[in-house]
Amino acid sequence: MIFFLDTGIVEEIRTASEWGIVDGVTTNPSLIAKTGRSQRDVIKEITTIIDGPISAEVLSMDVKGMLREAEELASIHPNVVIKLPMTEQGISACKILAGQKIKTNVTLCFSPVQALLAAKAQATYISPFVGRLDDVSQDGIGLIREIRAIFDNYGFETQILAASIRHPMHVRDCALAGADVGTMPFSVMKSLYRHPLTDKGLTQFLEDFNKAKK
Ligand code: G3P
């Protein structure tokens, strides 16, 4: 499973980059706003930390504006992936960018037929929001399973990028459901390492070893 960090905070990215398991970064307008910096500056700095796909989202709602923003964002670094909304305009822009060999990530996906549209538009990634479906008592993991089945039925190459991941169980269940990528906040990625029995066992090993040395 490919791991992306879902943040605009470069300090988190620097720390996580040392773990050796971060394959890329996703951002969105809310995450960029939290940094208090320009999208261009944040994305440019991230490309100096992580050598992998870096998703940057357009804000325009029309195709012409999306393409204009995509050109600007793509000029920052070859690793930049253009994040587009799951709308008629976003899908149109996705198809055009695919024709230009520019990587795309269709975001705010909440149904399998939305994912089908993105795959038909040759999106590089589709981002189903697992946590936000769970928040409204719908089956976020079930959506990953359905998209996986549909993509496998037709051999679509679009990668399922599970987003809105809120805790380690989401990571587990998205991996079991066959998501290609999981993007998660720094706190969730850090929590993947933790298990009380690991901590307890390590403490015991060290205590036993030190007792025997005496
Ligand atoms: O990339 C999408 C992700 O940032 C959304 O997460 O927790 O706001 O649903 P959340």
Coordinates of N, CA, C and O in Angstrom, one line a residue, residues 16-191:
A16 N 8.2 13.0 9.3 CA 7.7 11.8 8.8 C 8.6 11.3 7.7 O 8.8 10.1 7.5
S17 N 9.2 12.2 6.9 CA 10.1 11.8 5.8 C 11.3 10.9 6.3 O 11.8 10.1 5.6
E18 N 11.6 11.1 7.6 CA 12.8 10.4 8.2 C 12.4 8.9 8.5 O 13.2 8.1 8.8
W19 N 11.0 8.6 8.5 CA 10.6 7.3 8.9 C 10.8 6.3 7.7 O 10.8 5.1 7.9
G20 N 11.0 6.9 6.5 CA 11.3 6.0 5.4 C 10.1 5.3 4.8 O 10.2 4.4 3.9
I21 N 8.9 5.7 5.2 CA 7.7 5.0 4.6 C 6.7 6.0 4.0 O 5.6 5.6 3.6
V22 N 7.1 7.2 3.8 CA 6.2 8.2 3.2 C 6.5 8.3 1.7 O 7.6 8.6 1.3
D23 N 5.4 8.0 0.9 CA 5.6 7.9 -0.6 C 5.2 9.2 -1.3 O 5.5 9.4 -2.5
G24 N 4.4 10.1 -0.6 CA 3.9 11.3 -1.3 C 3.1 12.1 -0.3 O 3.0 11.8 0.9
V25 N 2.6 13.2 -0.8 CA 1.8 14.1 0.1 C 0.5 14.6 -0.6 O 0.5 14.8 -1.9
T26 N -0.6 14.7 0.1 CA -1.8 15.3 -0.5 C -2.1 16.6 0.3 O -1.9 16.6 1.5
T27 N -2.6 17.6 -0.4 CA -3.0 18.8 0.3 C -4.4 19.1 -0.3 O -4.9 18.5 -1.3
N28 N -5.1 20.0 0.4 CA -6.4 20.6 -0.1 C -6.5 22.0 0.4 O -5.7 22.4 1.2
P29 N -7.4 22.8 -0.1 CA -7.5 24.2 0.3 C -7.6 24.4 1.8 O -7.0 25.4 2.3
S30 N -8.3 23.6 2.5 CA -8.4 23.7 4.0 C -7.0 23.5 4.6 O -6.6 24.2 5.5
L31 N -6.3 22.5 4.2 CA -5.0 22.2 4.8 C -4.0 23.3 4.4 O -3.1 23.7 5.3
I32 N -4.1 23.8 3.2 CA -3.2 25.0 2.9 C -3.5 26.2 3.7 O -2.6 26.9 4.3
A33 N -4.8 26.4 3.9 CA -5.2 27.6 4.7 C -4.7 27.6 6.1 O -4.3 28.6 6.7
K34 N -4.6 26.3 6.7 CA -4.1 26.2 8.0 C -2.7 26.6 8.2 O -2.2 27.0 9.2
T35 N -1.9 26.6 7.1 CA -0.5 26.9 7.2 C -0.3 28.5 7.2 O 0.8 28.9 7.6
G36 N -1.3 29.2 6.7 CA -1.1 30.7 6.7 C -0.1 31.1 5.6 O 0.3 32.3 5.6
R37 N 0.2 30.2 4.7 CA 1.2 30.5 3.6 C 0.5 30.4 2.2 O -0.6 29.8 2.1
S38 N 1.1 30.8 1.2 CA 0.6 30.6 -0.2 C 0.7 29.2 -0.6 O 1.6 28.5 -0.2
Q39 N -0.3 28.7 -1.4 CA -0.3 27.3 -1.9 C 1.0 27.1 -2.6 O 1.7 26.0 -2.4
R40 N 1.5 28.1 -3.4 CA 2.7 27.9 -4.2 C 3.9 27.6 -3.4 O 4.7 26.7 -3.6
D41 N 4.0 28.5 -2.3 CA 5.2 28.3 -1.4 C 5.2 27.0 -0.7 O 6.2 26.3 -0.5
V42 N 4.0 26.6 -0.2 CA 3.9 25.3 0.5 C 4.2 24.1 -0.4 O 5.1 23.3 -0.1
I43 N 3.6 24.1 -1.6 CA 3.9 23.0 -2.5 C 5.4 22.9 -2.9 O 6.0 21.9 -2.9
K44 N 5.9 24.1 -3.2 CA 7.3 24.2 -3.6 C 8.2 23.6 -2.5 O 9.1 22.8 -2.8
E45 N 7.9 24.0 -1.2 CA 8.8 23.5 -0.2 C 8.6 22.0 0.0 O 9.6 21.2 0.2
I46 N 7.4 21.5 -0.1 CA 7.1 20.0 0.0 C 7.9 19.3 -1.0 O 8.5 18.2 -0.7
T47 N 8.0 19.8 -2.2 CA 8.8 19.1 -3.3 C 10.2 18.9 -2.9 O 10.9 18.1 -3.5
T48 N 10.7 19.8 -2.0 CA 12.2 19.7 -1.6 C 12.4 18.6 -0.5 O 13.5 18.3 -0.2
I49 N 11.2 18.2 0.1 CA 11.3 17.2 1.2 C 11.0 15.8 0.8 O 11.7 14.9 1.2
I50 N 9.9 15.7 0.0 CA 9.5 14.3 -0.4 C 9.6 14.2 -1.9 O 9.1 15.0 -2.7
D51 N 10.3 13.2 -2.4 CA 10.5 12.9 -3.8 C 9.4 11.9 -4.2 O 9.6 10.7 -4.4
G52 N 8.2 12.4 -4.4 CA 7.0 11.6 -4.7 C 5.9 12.4 -5.1 O 6.0 13.7 -5.1
P53 N 4.7 11.8 -5.4 CA 3.6 12.6 -5.9 C 3.1 13.6 -4.8 O 2.9 13.2 -3.7
I54 N 2.9 14.9 -5.2 CA 2.5 15.9 -4.3 C 1.2 16.5 -4.9 O 1.2 17.2 -5.9
S55 N 0.0 16.3 -4.3 CA -1.3 16.7 -4.8 C -1.5 18.2 -4.4 O -1.4 18.5 -3.2
A56 N -1.8 19.0 -5.4 CA -2.2 20.4 -5.1 C -3.5 20.7 -5.8 O -3.7 20.3 -7.0
E57 N -4.5 21.2 -5.1 CA -5.9 21.4 -5.6 C -6.2 22.7 -6.3 O -5.7 23.7 -5.7
V58 N -6.9 22.7 -7.4 CA -7.3 23.9 -8.1 C -8.5 24.4 -7.3 O -9.3 23.7 -6.7
L59 N -8.7 25.8 -7.4 CA -9.9 26.4 -6.8 C -10.9 26.8 -7.8 O -12.1 27.0 -7.4
S60 N -10.6 26.9 -9.0 CA -11.5 27.3 -10.1 C -12.6 26.3 -10.2 O -12.4 25.1 -10.0
M61 N -13.8 26.7 -10.6 CA -14.9 25.8 -10.8 C -15.2 25.6 -12.3 O -16.1 24.8 -12.7
D62 N -14.5 26.4 -13.2 CA -14.7 26.2 -14.6 C -13.5 25.6 -15.3 O -12.4 25.7 -14.8
V63 N -13.7 24.9 -16.4 CA -12.6 24.2 -17.0 C -11.5 25.1 -17.4 O -10.3 24.8 -17.1
K64 N -11.7 26.2 -17.9 CA -10.7 27.1 -18.4 C -9.8 27.6 -17.2 O -8.6 27.5 -17.2
G65 N -10.5 27.9 -16.1 CA -9.7 28.3 -14.9 C -9.0 27.1 -14.3 O -7.8 27.3 -13.8
M66 N -9.6 25.9 -14.3 CA -8.9 24.8 -13.8 C -7.6 24.5 -14.6 O -6.5 24.2 -14.0
L67 N -7.7 24.6 -15.9 CA -6.5 24.3 -16.7 C -5.4 25.4 -16.5 O -4.2 25.1 -16.5
R68 N -5.9 26.6 -16.3 CA -4.9 27.7 -16.1 C -4.2 27.4 -14.8 O -2.9 27.5 -14.7
E69 N -4.9 27.1 -13.7 CA -4.3 26.8 -12.4 C -3.4 25.6 -12.5 O -2.3 25.5 -12.0
A70 N -3.9 24.6 -13.3 CA -3.1 23.3 -13.4 C -1.7 23.6 -14.0 O -0.7 23.1 -13.6
E71 N -1.7 24.5 -15.1 CA -0.5 24.8 -15.7 C 0.5 25.5 -14.7 O 1.7 25.2 -14.7
E72 N -0.1 26.4 -13.9 CA 0.8 27.1 -12.9 C 1.3 26.1 -11.9 O 2.5 26.1 -11.6
L73 N 0.4 25.3 -11.4 CA 0.8 24.3 -10.3 C 1.8 23.3 -10.9 O 2.8 23.0 -10.2
A74 N 1.6 22.8 -12.1 CA 2.5 21.8 -12.7 C 3.9 22.4 -12.9 O 4.9 21.7 -12.9
S75 N 3.9 23.7 -13.1 CA 5.2 24.4 -13.4 C 6.1 24.4 -12.1 O 7.3 24.6 -12.2
I76 N 5.5 24.2 -11.0 CA 6.3 24.2 -9.7 C 7.3 23.0 -9.7 O 8.5 23.2 -9.3
H77 N 6.9 21.8 -10.1 CA 7.7 20.6 -10.0 C 7.1 19.5 -10.7 O 5.9 19.4 -10.7
P78 N 7.9 18.6 -11.4 CA 7.3 17.5 -12.1 C 6.5 16.5 -11.2 O 5.7 15.8 -11.7
N79 N 6.7 16.6 -9.9 CA 6.0 15.6 -9.0 C 4.6 16.1 -8.6 O 3.9 15.4 -8.0
V80 N 4.3 17.4 -9.0 CA 3.0 17.9 -8.6 C 1.9 17.2 -9.4 O 1.9 17.0 -10.6
V81 N 0.9 16.8 -8.6 CA -0.3 16.1 -9.1 C -1.5 17.1 -9.0 O -1.7 17.7 -7.9
I82 N -2.3 17.3 -10.0 CA -3.3 18.3 -10.0 C -4.6 17.7 -9.5 O -5.2 16.7 -10.0
K83 N -5.1 18.3 -8.3 CA -6.3 17.8 -7.7 C -7.5 18.6 -8.2 O -7.5 19.8 -8.2
L84 N -8.5 17.8 -8.7 CA -9.7 18.4 -9.4 C -10.9 17.9 -8.6 O -11.0 16.8 -8.2
P85 N -12.0 18.8 -8.6 CA -13.2 18.4 -7.9 C -14.0 17.4 -8.7 O -13.9 17.4 -10.0
M86 N -14.8 16.6 -8.1 CA -15.7 15.6 -8.7 C -16.9 16.3 -9.3 O -18.0 16.2 -8.7
T87 N -16.7 17.1 -10.3 CA -17.8 17.8 -11.0 C -17.7 17.5 -12.5 O -16.7 17.1 -13.0
E88 N -18.7 18.0 -13.3 CA -18.6 17.8 -14.8 C -17.4 18.5 -15.3 O -16.6 18.0 -16.1
Q89 N -17.1 19.7 -14.7 CA -16.0 20.5 -15.2 C -14.7 19.9 -14.7 O -13.7 19.8 -15.5
G90 N -14.7 19.4 -13.5 CA -13.5 18.7 -13.0 C -13.1 17.5 -13.8 O -11.9 17.3 -14.2
I91 N -14.1 16.7 -14.2 CA -13.9 15.5 -15.1 C -13.4 15.9 -16.5 O -12.5 15.3 -17.0
S92 N -14.0 17.0 -17.0 CA -13.6 17.4 -18.3 C -12.1 17.9 -18.3 O -11.3 17.5 -19.2
A93 N -11.8 18.6 -17.3 CA -10.4 19.1 -17.1 C -9.5 17.9 -16.9 O -8.4 17.9 -17.5
C94 N -9.9 16.9 -16.2 CA -9.1 15.7 -15.9 C -8.8 15.0 -17.3 O -7.6 14.7 -17.5
K95 N -9.8 14.9 -18.1 CA -9.5 14.2 -19.4 C -8.5 15.0 -20.3 O -7.7 14.4 -20.9
I96 N -8.7 16.3 -20.3 CA -7.8 17.1 -21.1 C -6.3 17.0 -20.5 O -5.4 16.8 -21.3
L97 N -6.2 17.1 -19.2 CA -4.9 17.0 -18.6 C -4.2 15.6 -18.8 O -3.0 15.5 -19.0
A98 N -5.1 14.6 -18.8 CA -4.6 13.2 -19.0 C -4.0 13.1 -20.4 O -2.9 12.5 -20.7
G99 N -4.6 13.8 -21.4 CA -4.1 13.9 -22.7 C -2.8 14.6 -22.8 O -2.0 14.4 -23.8
Q100 N -2.5 15.5 -21.8 CA -1.3 16.2 -21.8 C -0.2 15.5 -20.9 O 0.8 16.1 -20.6
K101 N -0.6 14.3 -20.4 CA 0.3 13.5 -19.6 C 0.6 14.2 -18.2 O 1.7 14.0 -17.6
I102 N -0.4 15.0 -17.8 CA -0.3 15.6 -16.5 C -1.1 14.8 -15.5 O -2.2 14.4 -15.7
K103 N -0.4 14.4 -14.3 CA -1.1 13.5 -13.4 C -2.2 14.3 -12.6 O -2.1 15.5 -12.3
T104 N -3.3 13.5 -12.4 CA -4.5 14.1 -11.8 C -5.0 13.3 -10.6 O -4.7 12.1 -10.5
N105 N -5.7 14.0 -9.7 CA -6.3 13.3 -8.5 C -7.7 13.9 -8.4 O -7.8 15.1 -8.0
V106 N -8.7 13.1 -8.7 CA -10.1 13.6 -8.6 C -10.6 13.4 -7.2 O -10.5 12.3 -6.6
T107 N -11.0 14.5 -6.5 CA -11.2 14.5 -5.1 C -12.7 14.7 -4.8 O -13.5 15.0 -5.6
L108 N -13.0 14.5 -3.5 CA -14.4 14.6 -3.0 C -15.3 13.6 -3.7 O -16.4 13.9 -4.2
C109 N -14.8 12.4 -3.7 CA -15.6 11.2 -4.3 C -16.4 10.5 -3.2 O -15.8 10.2 -2.2
F110 N -17.7 10.4 -3.4 CA -18.5 9.7 -2.3 C -19.4 8.6 -2.9 O -20.2 8.1 -2.1
S111 N -19.2 8.2 -4.2 CA -20.0 7.1 -4.7 C -19.2 6.4 -5.7 O -18.2 6.9 -6.4
P112 N -19.5 5.1 -6.0 CA -18.8 4.3 -6.9 C -18.9 4.8 -8.4 O -18.0 4.7 -9.2
V113 N -20.1 5.4 -8.7 CA -20.3 5.9 -10.1 C -19.5 7.2 -10.3 O -19.0 7.4 -11.4
Q114 N -19.2 7.9 -9.2 CA -18.3 9.1 -9.4 C -16.9 8.6 -9.7 O -16.2 9.1 -10.6
A115 N -16.5 7.5 -9.0 CA -15.2 6.9 -9.3 C -15.1 6.4 -10.7 O -14.1 6.5 -11.4
L116 N -16.2 5.8 -11.2 CA -16.3 5.3 -12.6 C -16.0 6.4 -13.6 O -15.3 6.3 -14.5
L117 N -16.6 7.6 -13.3 CA -16.5 8.7 -14.2 C -15.0 9.2 -14.2 O -14.4 9.5 -15.3
A118 N -14.4 9.2 -13.0 CA -12.9 9.6 -13.0 C -12.1 8.7 -13.7 O -11.1 9.1 -14.4
A119 N -12.4 7.4 -13.6 CA -11.6 6.3 -14.3 C -11.7 6.5 -15.8 O -10.8 6.4 -16.6
K120 N -12.9 6.8 -16.2 CA -13.2 6.9 -17.7 C -12.5 8.2 -18.2 O -12.1 8.3 -19.4
A121 N -12.2 9.2 -17.3 CA -11.5 10.4 -17.7 C -10.0 10.2 -17.5 O -9.2 11.2 -17.6
Q122 N -9.6 9.0 -17.2 CA -8.2 8.6 -17.1 C -7.5 9.3 -16.0 O -6.3 9.7 -16.1
A123 N -8.2 9.6 -14.9 CA -7.6 10.2 -13.7 C -6.4 9.2 -13.2 O -6.6 8.0 -13.3
T124 N -5.4 9.8 -12.7 CA -4.3 9.1 -12.1 C -4.7 8.5 -10.8 O -4.5 7.3 -10.5
Y125 N -5.4 9.3 -10.0 CA -5.9 8.9 -8.7 C -7.4 9.3 -8.6 O -7.8 10.3 -9.1
I126 N -8.2 8.6 -7.8 CA -9.5 9.0 -7.3 C -9.5 8.9 -5.8 O -8.9 8.0 -5.2
S127 N -10.0 10.0 -5.2 CA -10.0 10.1 -3.7 C -11.3 9.9 -3.1 O -12.1 10.9 -2.9
P128 N -11.7 8.7 -2.7 CA -13.0 8.5 -1.9 C -12.7 8.9 -0.5 O -11.7 8.6 0.1
F129 N -13.7 9.7 0.1 CA -13.5 10.2 1.4 C -14.2 9.3 2.4 O -15.4 9.4 2.7
V130 N -13.4 8.4 3.0 CA -13.9 7.3 3.9 C -14.6 7.9 5.1 O -15.7 7.6 5.5
G131 N -13.8 8.8 5.8 CA -14.2 9.3 7.1 C -15.5 10.1 7.1 O -16.4 10.0 7.9
R132 N -15.6 10.9 6.0 CA -16.8 11.8 5.9 C -18.1 11.0 5.6 O -19.2 11.4 6.0
L133 N -17.9 9.8 5.0 CA -19.1 8.9 4.8 C -19.5 8.3 6.1 O -20.6 8.3 6.5
D134 N -18.5 7.8 6.8 CA -18.7 7.3 8.2 C -19.4 8.3 9.1 O -20.3 8.0 9.8
D135 N -19.0 9.6 8.9 CA -19.6 10.6 9.7 C -21.1 10.7 9.6 O -21.8 11.2 10.5
V136 N -21.6 10.3 8.4 CA -23.0 10.4 8.1 C -23.7 9.1 8.1 O -24.7 8.8 7.3
S137 N -23.1 8.1 8.8 CA -23.6 6.7 8.9 C -23.7 6.0 7.6 O -24.6 5.2 7.4
Q138 N -22.8 6.3 6.7 CA -22.7 5.5 5.5 C -21.4 4.7 5.5 O -20.5 5.0 6.3
D139 N -21.2 3.7 4.6 CA -20.1 2.7 4.7 C -18.9 3.2 3.9 O -18.9 2.9 2.7
G140 N -18.0 3.9 4.5 CA -16.9 4.4 3.8 C -16.0 3.3 3.2 O -15.5 3.4 2.1
I141 N -15.7 2.3 4.0 CA -14.9 1.2 3.6 C -15.6 0.4 2.5 O -15.0 0.0 1.5
G142 N -16.9 0.3 2.6 CA -17.7 -0.3 1.5 C -17.5 0.3 0.2 O -17.5 -0.3 -0.8
L143 N -17.4 1.7 0.2 CA -17.2 2.4 -1.0 C -15.8 2.0 -1.7 O -15.8 1.7 -2.9
I144 N -14.8 1.8 -0.8 CA -13.5 1.4 -1.4 C -13.7 0.0 -2.0 O -13.2 -0.2 -3.1
R145 N -14.3 -0.9 -1.3 CA -14.6 -2.2 -1.9 C -15.3 -2.2 -3.2 O -14.9 -2.9 -4.2
E146 N -16.3 -1.4 -3.3 CA -17.1 -1.3 -4.6 C -16.3 -0.7 -5.7 O -16.3 -1.2 -6.8
I147 N -15.5 0.3 -5.4 CA -14.7 0.9 -6.5 C -13.6 -0.1 -6.9 O -13.4 -0.2 -8.1
R148 N -13.0 -0.8 -6.0 CA -12.0 -1.8 -6.3 C -12.6 -2.9 -7.3 O -12.0 -3.2 -8.3
A149 N -13.8 -3.3 -7.0 CA -14.5 -4.4 -7.8 C -14.8 -3.8 -9.2 O -14.5 -4.5 -10.2
I150 N -15.3 -2.6 -9.3 CA -15.6 -2.0 -10.6 C -14.3 -1.8 -11.4 O -14.2 -2.2 -12.6
F151 N -13.3 -1.2 -10.7 CA -12.0 -1.0 -11.5 C -11.4 -2.3 -12.0 O -10.9 -2.4 -13.1
D152 N -11.5 -3.3 -11.1 CA -10.9 -4.7 -11.5 C -11.8 -5.3 -12.7 O -11.2 -6.0 -13.5
N153 N -13.1 -5.1 -12.7 CA -13.9 -5.6 -13.7 C -13.5 -5.1 -15.1 O -13.6 -5.8 -16.1
Y154 N -13.1 -3.8 -15.1 CA -12.8 -3.2 -16.5 C -11.3 -2.9 -16.7 O -10.9 -2.3 -17.7
G155 N -10.5 -3.3 -15.7 CA -9.0 -3.1 -15.9 C -8.6 -1.6 -15.9 O -7.6 -1.2 -16.5
F156 N -9.4 -0.8 -15.2 CA -9.1 0.7 -15.1 C -7.7 0.8 -14.4 O -7.5 0.1 -13.4
E157 N -6.9 1.7 -14.8 CA -5.6 2.0 -14.2 C -5.6 3.0 -13.1 O -4.7 3.2 -12.4
T158 N -6.7 3.8 -13.0 CA -6.8 4.8 -12.0 C -6.6 4.2 -10.6 O -7.2 3.1 -10.3
Q159 N -5.7 4.8 -9.8 CA -5.4 4.3 -8.5 C -6.4 4.8 -7.4 O -6.7 6.0 -7.4
I160 N -6.9 3.9 -6.6 CA -7.8 4.3 -5.5 C -7.0 4.9 -4.3 O -6.2 4.2 -3.7
L161 N -7.2 6.2 -4.1 CA -6.4 6.9 -3.1 C -7.4 7.2 -1.9 O -8.1 8.2 -1.9
A162 N -7.4 6.2 -0.9 CA -8.3 6.4 0.2 C -8.0 7.6 1.0 O -6.8 7.8 1.4
A163 N -9.0 8.5 1.2 CA -8.7 9.8 1.9 C -9.7 9.9 3.0 O -10.6 9.1 3.2
S164 N -9.5 11.0 3.8 CA -10.4 11.2 5.0 C -10.3 10.1 5.9 O -11.2 9.5 6.5
I165 N -9.0 9.6 6.1 CA -8.7 8.5 7.0 C -8.5 9.1 8.4 O -7.8 10.0 8.6
R166 N -9.2 8.5 9.4 CA -9.2 9.1 10.7 C -8.5 8.3 11.8 O -8.2 8.9 12.8
H167 N -8.2 7.1 11.5 CA -7.5 6.2 12.6 C -6.9 5.0 12.0 O -7.2 4.7 10.8
P168 N -6.1 4.2 12.7 CA -5.4 3.0 12.2 C -6.4 2.0 11.6 O -6.1 1.3 10.6
M169 N -7.6 1.9 12.2 CA -8.5 0.8 11.6 C -9.0 1.2 10.2 O -9.2 0.3 9.4
H170 N -9.0 2.5 9.9 CA -9.3 2.9 8.5 C -8.2 2.4 7.6 O -8.5 1.9 6.5
V171 N -7.0 2.5 8.1 CA -5.8 2.1 7.3 C -5.9 0.6 7.0 O -5.8 0.1 5.9
R172 N -6.2 -0.1 8.1 CA -6.3 -1.6 8.0 C -7.4 -2.0 7.0 O -7.2 -2.7 6.0
D173 N -8.6 -1.4 7.2 CA -9.7 -1.8 6.4 C -9.6 -1.3 4.9 O -10.0 -2.0 4.0
C174 N -8.9 -0.2 4.7 CA -8.7 0.3 3.3 C -7.7 -0.6 2.6 O -7.9 -1.0 1.4
A175 N -6.7 -1.1 3.4 CA -5.7 -2.0 2.8 C -6.4 -3.4 2.5 O -6.2 -4.0 1.4
L176 N -7.3 -3.8 3.4 CA -8.0 -5.1 3.2 C -8.9 -5.0 2.0 O -9.2 -5.9 1.2
A177 N -9.5 -3.8 1.8 CA -10.5 -3.5 0.7 C -9.8 -3.3 -0.6 O -10.4 -3.3 -1.7
G178 N -8.4 -3.2 -0.6 CA -7.7 -3.1 -1.9 C -7.4 -1.7 -2.4 O -7.2 -1.5 -3.6
A179 N -7.4 -0.7 -1.5 CA -7.1 0.7 -1.9 C -5.6 0.6 -2.3 O -4.8 0.0 -1.7
D180 N -5.2 1.4 -3.3 CA -3.8 1.4 -3.8 C -3.0 2.3 -2.9 O -1.8 2.1 -2.6
V181 N -3.6 3.4 -2.4 CA -3.0 4.4 -1.6 C -3.8 4.8 -0.4 O -5.1 4.8 -0.5
G182 N -3.2 5.1 0.7 CA -3.9 5.7 1.8 C -3.3 7.0 2.1 O -2.0 7.1 2.3
T183 N -4.1 8.1 2.2 CA -3.5 9.4 2.6 C -4.1 9.7 4.0 O -5.3 9.6 4.2
M184 N -3.2 10.1 4.9 CA -3.6 10.2 6.3 C -2.9 11.4 7.0 O -1.7 11.7 6.6
P185 N -3.5 11.9 8.1 CA -2.9 13.0 8.8 C -1.6 12.4 9.5 O -1.5 11.2 9.8
F186 N -0.7 13.3 9.9 CA 0.5 13.0 10.6 C 0.2 12.1 11.8 O 0.9 11.1 12.1
S187 N -0.8 12.5 12.6 CA -1.1 11.8 13.9 C -1.5 10.4 13.6 O -1.2 9.5 14.4
V188 N -2.3 10.2 12.5 CA -2.7 8.8 12.2 C -1.5 7.9 11.8 O -1.3 6.8 12.3
M189 N -0.6 8.5 10.9 CA 0.5 7.8 10.5 C 1.4 7.4 11.7 O 1.9 6.3 11.8
K190 N 1.6 8.3 12.6 CA 2.4 8.1 13.8 C 1.8 7.0 14.6 O 2.5 6.2 15.2
S191 N 0.5 7.0 14.7 CA -0.2 6.0 15.6 C -0.1 4.6 15.0 O -0.3 3.6 15.8

